[in-house]
Amino acid sequence: MVLFFPHFSHVKLVYVIMLFMNIVIINPPDKNTIVEFPDEKGDSFLEADDYGYFPPLGALYVLSYLEKNTTGHNLHFIDCVAEQVDHDALIERLKIIQPDVLGMTSFTISLVDIKMVAENVKANFPNCHICLGGHHAISYPNEAAAMPNIDSIVVGEGEKAFTDLVNCLEKKESIEHILGVYTKESIKRAEEPKKDNRFLNSVIVNPAYVDDVDTIPIPNRKFIKHIKYSSILGVSSNLATIISSRGCPYLCTFCNVPYKKYRARSPKLIADEIEECLKLGYDEFHFYDDLFNITPKRLIEICEEFERRELKITWDFRGRVNSLTKEALAIAKKNGCRLISFGVETGSDEGLKVLKKGCNVEKIQNAFRWCRELGIISVADYMIGLPHERSEADIIKNIQFLVDLDPDYAQFNIMTLYPHTEAYDQAVAKGLIEGGRWQKFAMNPTKDFKVDHWEEYVPMKRLVELHKYAYRKFYFRPRYIFRSAVKTKSPFEFMSKFRGALKILRT
């Protein structure tokens, strides 16, 4: 829509042109996501939606920043995953919106769907500007920018970059000067950034970045309030996810989080956001930081703000065992912390050292014992198929450690060799995997792409069998089943456990 506003300046009549646009940001469908640890049929017995649905907060932050810093545009948000919108249904939704600009978040394993969305959008709305952001754009910027039907990409944190992009499109100005925004042509001229400890070394073009995260507006959840988000480990279908910080300075060998500098939001703003969520009817809060509890002091400061506001809430977080004290956990429990998910990964000091976890078995055992004593539900995130596991016996011993640790829940994975990680580089150097396969996939994504794993000692087929064994071994213990039944507090929690048990039984 174009509006003309007359502006009188002395004797000249000037018309200011305002171009109002229909802008939509989407989380694309996940109908063709690459299976990370398939069985012999190519299937995974646990899919992403088995763990619940979580809002794509990064994309919501981008749209909320745009809303705060522009006027007149019609803004829309579609979460195709949580709303179970397939490719055909997405186009029907977009026909109602008639988008001028479409922003799309991305992961590399979702590229088949991303390519399909871009093709379908251009076929139906040829003048729509498609901008790709998210994790894939920062991992593979050259390949992302070269994708057919993609007009621009945002590398890095997209709040300001995407808003600047929209402003330039509105004024029909060049977008090539915007930090973090690249096109097929401009990325060819992009300078390689100097070494910057704020990022992984794999960041190969200058990215957009937010130094002061307190300057970013709280996400406007009116865009997603109609969607029921929940966690399989939660107690409600009114779950809100919150980010209290950005970045993680740790150097775990298997992790490719691109932002290494830790930037914390103020406890006051975190509490402000929770109060806004309460007004909208949310009653459970999941902190989705890469690293929530960087120090015990940080955890205590957030809890003290909750206590000062008299916030009576149920919340949980993902944390590390080496930055906890029992005192901090006790304060968290007092202020509503229900559950903590710890990245345990493996059960030996040797393995923890190989993975560069920065902790030891004693710290793991202390953290879980303290949670048990304080009545905080504990979750252990765990992996098998690790470089130090030299036989099936090693893997079974590793699984037994977690059974003996006896957390309230366990989530098992087979370690995936993601590019831009130390473990991936080690596997390439050993000749275990072929380097460059992800780049080829990024240029031509197909559904039959196979994700790499560490198969030096145990083949993938057997790792998948041991993955299923780990779940059965942990969850089908009579004592565990009885304890879990006694601790069930709500119909939602009961149904989550029931569906999870059925899933494991059917494998």
Short mmCIF file of C-alpha atoms in Angstrom, two decimals:
data_model
loop_
_atom_site.label_atom_id
_atom_site.label_comp_id
_atom_site.label_asym_id
_atom_site.label_seq_id
_atom_site.Cartn_x
_atom_site.Cartn_y
_atom_site.Cartn_z
CA MET A 1 0.00 0.00 0.00
CA VAL A 2 1.31 3.43 -0.96
CA LEU A 3 0.05 6.55 0.81
CA PHE A 4 0.83 10.17 -0.14
CA PHE A 5 1.03 12.75 2.63
CA PRO A 6 1.23 16.43 1.53
CA HIS A 7 3.87 18.39 3.37
CA PHE A 8 3.83 22.23 3.05
CA SER A 9 7.24 23.83 3.06
CA HIS A 10 7.11 27.54 2.17
CA VAL A 11 5.59 27.64 -1.33
CA LYS A 12 6.60 24.12 -2.40
CA LEU A 13 4.24 21.18 -2.10
CA VAL A 14 6.16 18.02 -1.25
CA TYR A 15 4.69 14.52 -1.15
CA VAL A 16 6.16 11.97 1.25
CA ILE A 17 5.66 8.42 0.02
CA MET A 18 4.94 5.76 2.67
CA LEU A 19 5.05 2.15 1.44
CA PHE A 20 3.23 -0.08 3.91
CA MET A 21 4.13 -3.75 3.44
CA ASN A 22 2.77 -7.13 4.44
CA ILE A 23 5.61 -8.83 6.31
CA VAL A 24 5.55 -12.38 7.57
CA ILE A 25 8.15 -14.38 9.48
CA ILE A 26 7.81 -18.14 9.45
CA ASN A 27 9.21 -21.21 11.10
CA PRO A 28 9.05 -23.49 8.04
CA PRO A 29 7.39 -26.92 7.89
CA ASP A 30 9.45 -29.87 9.10
CA LYS A 31 8.07 -32.54 6.79
CA ASN A 32 11.48 -33.41 5.30
CA THR A 33 13.88 -32.77 8.18
CA ILE A 34 16.95 -34.99 7.97
CA VAL A 35 16.81 -37.86 10.46
CA GLU A 36 19.87 -37.62 12.68
CA PHE A 37 20.15 -41.24 13.80
CA PRO A 38 18.02 -43.43 11.52
CA ASP A 39 17.38 -47.15 11.91
CA GLU A 40 17.69 -49.60 9.02
CA LYS A 41 14.40 -48.27 7.60
CA GLY A 42 15.66 -44.71 7.66
CA ASP A 43 13.39 -43.74 10.54
CA SER A 44 14.09 -42.42 14.04
CA PHE A 45 12.07 -43.88 16.86
CA LEU A 46 12.04 -40.48 18.58
CA GLU A 47 11.08 -37.44 16.53
CA ALA A 48 11.41 -33.77 17.47
CA ASP A 49 7.71 -33.44 18.29
CA ASP A 50 7.99 -36.29 20.79
CA TYR A 51 9.72 -33.79 23.08
CA GLY A 52 7.02 -31.13 22.69
CA TYR A 53 6.71 -27.86 20.80
CA PHE A 54 8.75 -24.78 21.65
CA PRO A 55 8.33 -21.33 20.07
CA PRO A 56 11.13 -20.17 17.75
CA LEU A 57 12.10 -17.30 20.02
CA GLY A 58 14.85 -15.97 17.76
CA ALA A 59 12.36 -15.32 14.96
CA LEU A 60 9.85 -13.86 17.41
CA TYR A 61 12.50 -11.46 18.73
CA VAL A 62 13.16 -10.28 15.16
CA LEU A 63 9.49 -9.61 14.47
CA SER A 64 8.98 -7.86 17.82
CA TYR A 65 11.97 -5.58 17.23
CA LEU A 66 10.59 -4.74 13.79
CA GLU A 67 7.22 -3.91 15.33
CA LYS A 68 8.81 -1.57 17.89
CA ASN A 69 10.99 0.25 15.38
CA THR A 70 8.72 0.69 12.36
CA THR A 71 5.16 1.83 11.77
CA GLY A 72 2.40 1.02 9.35
CA HIS A 73 3.40 -2.47 8.23
CA ASN A 74 1.11 -5.48 8.59
CA LEU A 75 3.07 -8.07 10.58
CA HIS A 76 2.39 -11.80 10.73
CA PHE A 77 4.01 -14.86 12.31
CA ILE A 78 3.45 -18.48 11.28
CA ASP A 79 4.96 -21.39 13.20
CA CYS A 80 4.42 -24.19 10.71
CA VAL A 81 5.86 -26.81 13.08
CA ALA A 82 3.72 -26.15 16.15
CA GLU A 83 0.64 -25.29 14.07
CA GLN A 84 1.24 -28.38 11.89
CA VAL A 85 1.03 -26.36 8.69
CA ASP A 86 2.30 -28.27 5.66
CA HIS A 87 3.61 -26.73 2.45
CA ASP A 88 0.23 -26.50 0.71
CA ALA A 89 -1.47 -25.06 3.78
CA LEU A 90 1.32 -22.49 4.16
CA ILE A 91 0.70 -21.15 0.66
CA GLU A 92 -3.03 -20.90 1.39
CA ARG A 93 -2.25 -18.90 4.53
CA LEU A 94 0.10 -16.66 2.56
CA LYS A 95 -2.53 -16.04 -0.13
CA ILE A 96 -4.58 -14.30 2.54
CA ILE A 97 -1.59 -12.23 3.68
CA GLN A 98 -0.14 -11.46 0.21
CA PRO A 99 3.42 -11.04 1.56
CA ASP A 100 5.79 -8.38 0.33
CA VAL A 101 8.60 -9.62 2.59
CA LEU A 102 9.00 -13.12 4.03
CA GLY A 103 11.61 -13.90 6.67
CA MET A 104 12.41 -17.54 7.38
CA THR A 105 14.43 -19.08 10.20
CA SER A 106 16.57 -22.09 9.37
CA PHE A 107 18.62 -25.07 10.45
CA THR A 108 20.79 -26.95 7.99
CA ILE A 109 18.96 -30.25 8.58
CA SER A 110 15.75 -28.48 7.49
CA LEU A 111 17.07 -27.31 4.12
CA VAL A 112 14.84 -29.54 2.01
CA ASP A 113 11.76 -27.85 3.45
CA ILE A 114 13.35 -24.39 3.26
CA LYS A 115 14.08 -24.87 -0.44
CA MET A 116 10.48 -26.01 -1.03
CA VAL A 117 9.07 -22.97 0.81
CA ALA A 118 11.21 -20.59 -1.24
CA GLU A 119 10.18 -22.25 -4.52
CA ASN A 120 6.48 -22.20 -3.63
CA VAL A 121 6.54 -18.60 -2.40
CA LYS A 122 8.26 -17.30 -5.53
CA ALA A 123 5.87 -19.28 -7.74
CA ASN A 124 2.86 -17.68 -6.06
CA PHE A 125 4.27 -14.29 -5.04
CA PRO A 126 7.08 -13.50 -7.49
CA ASN A 127 7.67 -10.00 -6.09
CA CYS A 128 7.98 -11.15 -2.48
CA HIS A 129 11.44 -10.56 -1.00
CA ILE A 130 12.58 -13.76 0.77
CA CYS A 131 15.15 -13.37 3.54
CA LEU A 132 16.76 -16.39 5.20
CA GLY A 133 18.11 -16.18 8.74
CA GLY A 134 18.78 -18.54 11.61
CA HIS A 135 21.53 -21.04 12.32
CA HIS A 136 22.07 -22.20 8.73
CA ALA A 137 22.75 -18.70 7.47
CA ILE A 138 25.60 -18.18 9.94
CA SER A 139 26.99 -21.70 9.46
CA TYR A 140 26.98 -21.63 5.67
CA PRO A 141 26.50 -18.02 4.51
CA ASN A 142 27.92 -18.49 1.01
CA GLU A 143 25.76 -21.51 0.30
CA ALA A 144 22.69 -19.89 1.91
CA ALA A 145 23.02 -16.72 -0.16
CA ALA A 146 23.42 -18.79 -3.34
CA MET A 147 20.20 -20.77 -2.80
CA PRO A 148 17.63 -20.34 -5.58
CA ASN A 149 14.77 -17.97 -4.76
CA ILE A 150 16.53 -16.51 -1.70
CA ASP A 151 16.87 -12.72 -2.12
CA SER A 152 18.92 -12.02 1.01
CA ILE A 153 20.26 -13.65 4.13
CA VAL A 154 20.86 -12.36 7.64
CA VAL A 155 24.05 -13.70 9.19
CA GLY A 156 24.02 -13.41 12.98
CA GLU A 157 21.49 -11.85 15.32
CA GLY A 158 18.75 -10.47 13.15
CA GLU A 159 16.81 -7.91 15.16
CA LYS A 160 18.39 -4.71 13.86
CA ALA A 161 19.60 -6.20 10.57
CA PHE A 162 16.14 -7.35 9.48
CA THR A 163 14.57 -4.03 10.50
CA ASP A 164 17.19 -2.15 8.48
CA LEU A 165 16.46 -4.48 5.57
CA VAL A 166 12.74 -3.71 5.74
CA ASN A 167 13.41 0.02 5.94
CA CYS A 168 15.59 -0.11 2.83
CA LEU A 169 13.05 -2.19 0.92
CA GLU A 170 10.36 0.29 1.90
CA LYS A 171 12.41 3.16 0.51
CA LYS A 172 13.62 1.08 -2.46
CA GLU A 173 17.23 1.62 -1.37
CA SER A 174 20.21 -0.71 -1.61
CA ILE A 175 20.52 -3.24 1.21
CA GLU A 176 24.19 -4.07 0.67
CA HIS A 177 25.52 -1.70 3.35
CA ILE A 178 23.58 -3.37 6.21
CA LEU A 179 25.85 -5.25 8.63
CA GLY A 180 24.98 -8.94 8.54
CA VAL A 181 22.76 -8.74 5.43
CA TYR A 182 24.06 -10.34 2.23
CA THR A 183 22.79 -11.09 -1.25
CA LYS A 184 24.08 -13.48 -3.90
CA GLU A 185 26.27 -10.72 -5.27
CA SER A 186 27.32 -8.82 -2.16
CA ILE A 187 28.57 -11.91 -0.33
CA LYS A 188 31.13 -12.42 -3.09
CA ARG A 189 32.67 -9.10 -2.07
CA ALA A 190 32.36 -9.67 1.69
CA GLU A 191 35.52 -9.28 3.72
CA GLU A 192 36.59 -12.13 5.96
CA PRO A 193 36.28 -10.90 9.55
CA LYS A 194 39.26 -10.58 11.84
CA LYS A 195 39.55 -13.14 14.61
CA ASP A 196 36.83 -12.29 17.10
CA ASN A 197 36.41 -14.17 20.37
CA ARG A 198 32.70 -13.36 20.37
CA PHE A 199 32.15 -16.03 17.71
CA LEU A 200 33.25 -19.49 16.67
CA ASN A 201 36.16 -19.40 14.24
CA SER A 202 33.79 -20.82 11.60
CA VAL A 203 31.99 -17.47 11.22
CA ILE A 204 33.43 -16.39 7.86
CA VAL A 205 31.63 -13.10 7.11
CA ASN A 206 30.92 -10.14 9.37
CA PRO A 207 27.73 -10.96 11.27
CA ALA A 208 25.06 -8.83 12.87
CA TYR A 209 25.48 -8.79 16.64
CA VAL A 210 23.77 -7.31 19.69
CA ASP A 211 26.26 -6.19 22.34
CA ASP A 212 23.68 -5.01 24.88
CA VAL A 213 20.87 -7.57 24.99
CA ASP A 214 18.89 -5.36 27.39
CA THR A 215 18.20 -3.02 24.45
CA ILE A 216 16.15 -5.70 22.68
CA PRO A 217 12.38 -5.46 23.31
CA ILE A 218 10.57 -8.29 25.04
CA PRO A 219 9.07 -10.67 22.44
CA ASN A 220 5.46 -9.80 21.67
CA ARG A 221 3.65 -13.07 22.28
CA LYS A 222 0.39 -11.83 20.77
CA PHE A 223 1.78 -13.30 17.53
CA ILE A 224 1.81 -16.82 19.04
CA LYS A 225 -0.81 -16.71 21.81
CA HIS A 226 -3.16 -18.93 19.77
CA ILE A 227 -0.55 -21.71 19.70
CA LYS A 228 -0.31 -24.22 22.54
CA TYR A 229 3.35 -24.85 23.33
CA SER A 230 4.40 -27.55 25.77
CA SER A 231 7.24 -29.82 26.86
CA ILE A 232 7.03 -33.56 27.36
CA LEU A 233 8.64 -32.89 30.75
CA GLY A 234 6.28 -30.04 31.61
CA VAL A 235 3.03 -29.76 33.54
CA SER A 236 1.01 -27.45 31.29
CA SER A 237 0.03 -26.70 27.70
CA ASN A 238 0.54 -22.98 28.39
CA LEU A 239 4.33 -22.99 28.29
CA ALA A 240 6.35 -19.84 27.66
CA THR A 241 10.03 -20.07 26.78
CA ILE A 242 12.35 -17.28 27.89
CA ILE A 243 15.95 -16.41 27.11
CA SER A 244 17.80 -14.76 30.00
CA SER A 245 21.16 -14.60 28.21
CA ARG A 246 22.86 -15.16 24.89
CA GLY A 247 26.07 -16.99 24.11
CA CYS A 248 28.13 -19.72 25.76
CA PRO A 249 31.89 -19.40 26.39
CA TYR A 250 32.48 -23.14 26.87
CA LEU A 251 34.27 -25.15 24.17
CA CYS A 252 32.55 -28.56 24.20
CA THR A 253 33.93 -30.51 21.26
CA PHE A 254 30.52 -31.55 19.89
CA CYS A 255 28.76 -28.17 20.07
CA ASN A 256 28.49 -25.57 17.30
CA VAL A 257 26.77 -22.69 19.11
CA PRO A 258 28.17 -19.75 17.10
CA TYR A 259 28.08 -17.06 19.82
CA LYS A 260 30.77 -17.52 22.44
CA LYS A 261 30.56 -14.28 24.43
CA TYR A 262 28.10 -14.54 27.31
CA ARG A 263 25.67 -11.60 27.48
CA ALA A 264 23.21 -11.55 30.37
CA ARG A 265 19.90 -9.75 30.52
CA SER A 266 19.11 -7.89 33.72
CA PRO A 267 16.99 -9.82 36.26
CA LYS A 268 14.57 -6.88 36.24
CA LEU A 269 13.82 -7.27 32.52
CA ILE A 270 13.49 -11.04 32.91
CA ALA A 271 10.90 -10.52 35.66
CA ASP A 272 9.14 -7.88 33.55
CA GLU A 273 8.80 -10.43 30.75
CA ILE A 274 7.42 -13.07 33.10
CA GLU A 275 4.81 -10.62 34.41
CA GLU A 276 3.73 -9.89 30.84
CA CYS A 277 3.44 -13.63 30.18
CA LEU A 278 1.32 -14.12 33.31
CA LYS A 279 -1.11 -11.48 32.07
CA LEU A 280 -1.43 -13.47 28.82
CA GLY A 281 -2.28 -16.66 30.71
CA TYR A 282 1.02 -18.52 30.58
CA ASP A 283 1.57 -20.60 33.70
CA GLU A 284 4.84 -22.49 33.07
CA PHE A 285 8.22 -21.02 32.10
CA HIS A 286 11.15 -22.72 30.44
CA PHE A 287 14.48 -20.88 30.27
CA TYR A 288 15.95 -21.83 26.92
CA ASP A 289 19.41 -20.28 27.26
CA ASP A 290 22.48 -22.04 25.95
CA LEU A 291 23.85 -21.40 29.43
CA PHE A 292 21.46 -20.21 32.15
CA ASN A 293 23.54 -20.63 35.30
CA ILE A 294 26.97 -19.33 34.30
CA THR A 295 27.68 -18.78 38.03
CA PRO A 296 25.77 -19.53 41.25
CA LYS A 297 25.58 -15.76 41.80
CA ARG A 298 23.72 -15.28 38.52
CA LEU A 299 21.11 -17.88 39.50
CA ILE A 300 20.66 -16.30 42.93
CA GLU A 301 20.27 -12.78 41.50
CA ILE A 302 17.46 -13.90 39.20
CA CYS A 303 15.71 -15.72 42.05
CA GLU A 304 16.03 -12.69 44.34
CA GLU A 305 14.22 -10.59 41.71
CA PHE A 306 11.46 -13.19 41.54
CA GLU A 307 11.16 -13.08 45.32
CA ARG A 308 11.12 -9.28 45.41
CA ARG A 309 8.27 -9.25 42.86
CA GLU A 310 6.47 -12.07 44.73
CA LEU A 311 6.29 -14.08 41.52
CA LYS A 312 4.64 -17.42 42.24
CA ILE A 313 5.62 -19.34 39.13
CA THR A 314 6.69 -22.78 37.95
CA TRP A 315 9.90 -22.73 35.95
CA ASP A 316 12.85 -24.79 34.80
CA PHE A 317 16.17 -24.28 33.06
CA ARG A 318 19.00 -25.99 31.18
CA GLY A 319 22.19 -25.77 33.20
CA ARG A 320 25.69 -26.95 33.96
CA VAL A 321 26.72 -28.97 36.99
CA ASN A 322 30.03 -27.14 37.50
CA SER A 323 28.45 -23.74 38.19
CA LEU A 324 26.08 -24.72 40.98
CA THR A 325 26.03 -24.73 44.76
CA LYS A 326 23.46 -26.35 47.00
CA GLU A 327 22.70 -22.89 48.41
CA ALA A 328 21.85 -21.54 44.94
CA LEU A 329 19.67 -24.58 44.20
CA ALA A 330 17.81 -24.15 47.50
CA ILE A 331 17.02 -20.52 46.64
CA ALA A 332 15.87 -21.58 43.17
CA LYS A 333 13.59 -24.24 44.64
CA LYS A 334 12.13 -21.72 47.10
CA ASN A 335 11.27 -19.44 44.18
CA GLY A 336 9.48 -22.01 42.05
CA CYS A 337 12.18 -23.92 40.17
CA ARG A 338 10.60 -27.28 39.38
CA LEU A 339 13.12 -28.93 37.05
CA ILE A 340 16.69 -28.64 35.80
CA SER A 341 18.06 -30.29 32.67
CA PHE A 342 21.80 -30.94 32.90
CA GLY A 343 24.10 -31.69 29.97
CA VAL A 344 25.81 -34.73 31.52
CA GLU A 345 26.76 -36.33 28.18
CA THR A 346 28.95 -39.14 29.54
CA GLY A 347 29.81 -40.94 32.76
CA SER A 348 33.59 -40.98 33.15
CA ASP A 349 36.23 -38.38 33.87
CA GLU A 350 38.09 -39.57 30.78
CA GLY A 351 35.06 -38.98 28.58
CA LEU A 352 34.29 -35.59 30.13
CA LYS A 353 37.87 -34.52 29.45
CA VAL A 354 37.71 -35.73 25.84
CA LEU A 355 34.51 -33.73 25.31
CA LYS A 356 35.98 -30.69 27.11
CA LYS A 357 32.96 -30.43 29.39
CA GLY A 358 34.82 -28.58 32.12
CA CYS A 359 33.48 -30.79 34.92
CA ASN A 360 34.01 -34.20 36.46
CA VAL A 361 31.93 -37.14 37.69
CA GLU A 362 31.97 -35.88 41.29
CA LYS A 363 30.36 -32.57 40.28
CA ILE A 364 27.71 -34.45 38.29
CA GLN A 365 26.90 -36.69 41.24
CA ASN A 366 26.76 -33.72 43.62
CA ALA A 367 24.33 -31.78 41.41
CA PHE A 368 21.91 -34.70 41.10
CA ARG A 369 22.13 -35.54 44.80
CA TRP A 370 21.37 -31.91 45.73
CA CYS A 371 18.37 -31.86 43.40
CA ARG A 372 17.06 -35.07 44.95
CA GLU A 373 17.51 -33.71 48.48
CA LEU A 374 15.80 -30.41 47.63
CA GLY A 375 12.94 -31.92 45.64
CA ILE A 376 13.97 -30.47 42.27
CA ILE A 377 13.24 -32.74 39.30
CA SER A 378 16.46 -33.63 37.48
CA VAL A 379 16.98 -34.43 33.82
CA ALA A 380 20.18 -35.87 32.37
CA ASP A 381 20.96 -35.21 28.70
CA TYR A 382 23.23 -38.02 27.62
CA MET A 383 25.08 -39.30 24.56
CA ILE A 384 26.47 -42.58 23.27
CA GLY A 385 28.72 -43.21 20.30
CA LEU A 386 31.53 -41.07 21.70
CA PRO A 387 35.21 -41.08 20.69
CA HIS A 388 36.39 -42.63 23.96
CA GLU A 389 33.86 -45.50 23.79
CA ARG A 390 36.02 -48.17 22.15
CA SER A 391 33.56 -51.08 22.35
CA GLU A 392 29.94 -51.99 22.99
CA ALA A 393 30.99 -52.81 26.54
CA ASP A 394 32.16 -49.23 27.03
CA ILE A 395 28.80 -47.90 25.81
CA ILE A 396 26.83 -50.25 28.06
CA LYS A 397 29.01 -49.24 31.00
CA ASN A 398 28.35 -45.61 30.16
CA ILE A 399 24.59 -46.24 30.10
CA GLN A 400 24.80 -48.03 33.43
CA PHE A 401 26.42 -44.96 34.98
CA LEU A 402 23.33 -42.95 34.14
CA VAL A 403 21.02 -45.65 35.47
CA ASP A 404 22.99 -45.60 38.74
CA LEU A 405 22.93 -41.79 38.80
CA ASP A 406 19.14 -42.20 38.83
CA PRO A 407 17.87 -38.82 37.60
CA ASP A 408 14.13 -38.29 37.30
CA TYR A 409 14.37 -38.27 33.52
CA ALA A 410 17.00 -39.10 30.92
CA GLN A 411 17.24 -38.08 27.27
CA PHE A 412 19.64 -40.16 25.21
CA ASN A 413 21.20 -39.22 21.89
CA ILE A 414 23.81 -40.64 19.56
CA MET A 415 26.50 -38.01 19.14
CA THR A 416 26.07 -36.21 15.83
CA LEU A 417 29.18 -34.88 14.12
CA TYR A 418 28.14 -31.35 13.29
CA PRO A 419 30.43 -29.26 11.08
CA HIS A 420 32.32 -26.41 12.73
CA THR A 421 32.95 -28.53 15.83
CA GLU A 422 36.19 -29.98 17.13
CA ALA A 423 34.75 -33.52 17.12
CA TYR A 424 33.84 -33.16 13.44
CA ASP A 425 37.35 -31.97 12.57
CA GLN A 426 38.86 -34.88 14.53
CA ALA A 427 36.70 -37.37 12.63
CA VAL A 428 37.72 -35.88 9.28
CA ALA A 429 41.40 -35.97 10.29
CA LYS A 430 41.08 -39.66 11.24
CA GLY A 431 39.40 -40.46 7.93
CA LEU A 432 36.20 -41.57 9.67
CA ILE A 433 34.01 -39.21 7.64
CA GLU A 434 34.29 -37.28 4.41
CA GLY A 435 34.91 -33.56 4.82
CA GLY A 436 32.82 -31.14 2.79
CA ARG A 437 29.66 -33.26 2.63
CA TRP A 438 27.61 -30.63 4.47
CA GLN A 439 28.67 -27.93 2.02
CA LYS A 440 27.53 -30.12 -0.87
CA PHE A 441 24.25 -30.77 0.89
CA ALA A 442 23.81 -27.04 1.53
CA MET A 443 24.13 -26.40 -2.22
CA ASN A 444 21.83 -29.28 -3.21
CA PRO A 445 19.70 -30.46 -0.25
CA THR A 446 18.09 -33.88 -0.67
CA LYS A 447 16.09 -36.04 1.71
CA ASP A 448 18.50 -38.97 1.47
CA PHE A 449 21.40 -37.08 3.12
CA LYS A 450 23.03 -39.10 5.91
CA VAL A 451 24.26 -37.34 9.03
CA ASP A 452 27.71 -38.41 10.25
CA HIS A 453 28.44 -40.16 13.55
CA TRP A 454 31.54 -41.51 15.26
CA GLU A 455 31.68 -45.11 13.98
CA GLU A 456 35.34 -45.86 14.62
CA TYR A 457 34.53 -48.73 17.01
CA VAL A 458 30.78 -49.39 16.82
CA PRO A 459 28.77 -49.20 13.56
CA MET A 460 25.68 -47.03 13.24
CA LYS A 461 23.26 -49.94 13.08
CA ARG A 462 24.44 -51.16 16.46
CA LEU A 463 24.47 -47.62 17.91
CA VAL A 464 20.78 -47.28 17.02
CA GLU A 465 20.04 -50.58 18.80
CA LEU A 466 21.99 -49.43 21.86
CA HIS A 467 20.13 -46.12 21.76
CA LYS A 468 16.83 -47.98 22.11
CA TYR A 469 18.37 -50.26 24.74
CA ALA A 470 19.38 -47.22 26.81
CA TYR A 471 15.81 -45.91 26.93
CA ARG A 472 14.36 -49.30 27.89
CA LYS A 473 17.07 -49.92 30.46
CA PHE A 474 16.44 -46.59 32.17
CA TYR A 475 12.67 -46.22 32.01
CA PHE A 476 11.42 -49.79 32.46
CA ARG A 477 12.85 -50.36 35.91
CA PRO A 478 10.05 -51.32 38.37
CA ARG A 479 11.33 -48.91 41.02
CA TYR A 480 11.49 -46.08 38.50
CA ILE A 481 7.96 -46.75 37.20
CA PHE A 482 6.53 -46.68 40.74
CA ARG A 483 8.39 -43.50 41.68
CA SER A 484 7.37 -41.76 38.49
CA ALA A 485 3.71 -42.65 39.01
CA VAL A 486 3.75 -41.31 42.56
CA LYS A 487 5.31 -38.01 41.44
CA THR A 488 2.78 -37.36 38.64
CA LYS A 489 0.89 -34.19 39.55
CA SER A 490 -1.41 -33.34 36.64
CA PRO A 491 -3.42 -34.99 33.81
CA PHE A 492 -1.11 -33.28 31.30
CA GLU A 493 1.96 -34.78 32.98
CA PHE A 494 0.30 -38.23 33.10
CA MET A 495 -0.52 -38.16 29.38
CA SER A 496 3.01 -37.03 28.50
CA LYS A 497 4.48 -39.97 30.42
CA PHE A 498 1.94 -42.38 28.94
CA ARG A 499 2.72 -41.32 25.35
CA GLY A 500 6.45 -41.54 26.04
CA ALA A 501 6.15 -45.07 27.44
CA LEU A 502 4.12 -46.20 24.42
CA LYS A 503 6.73 -44.79 22.07
CA ILE A 504 9.52 -46.76 23.74
CA LEU A 505 7.42 -49.95 23.92
CA ARG A 506 6.79 -49.86 20.18
CA THR A 507 10.48 -49.80 19.27
#
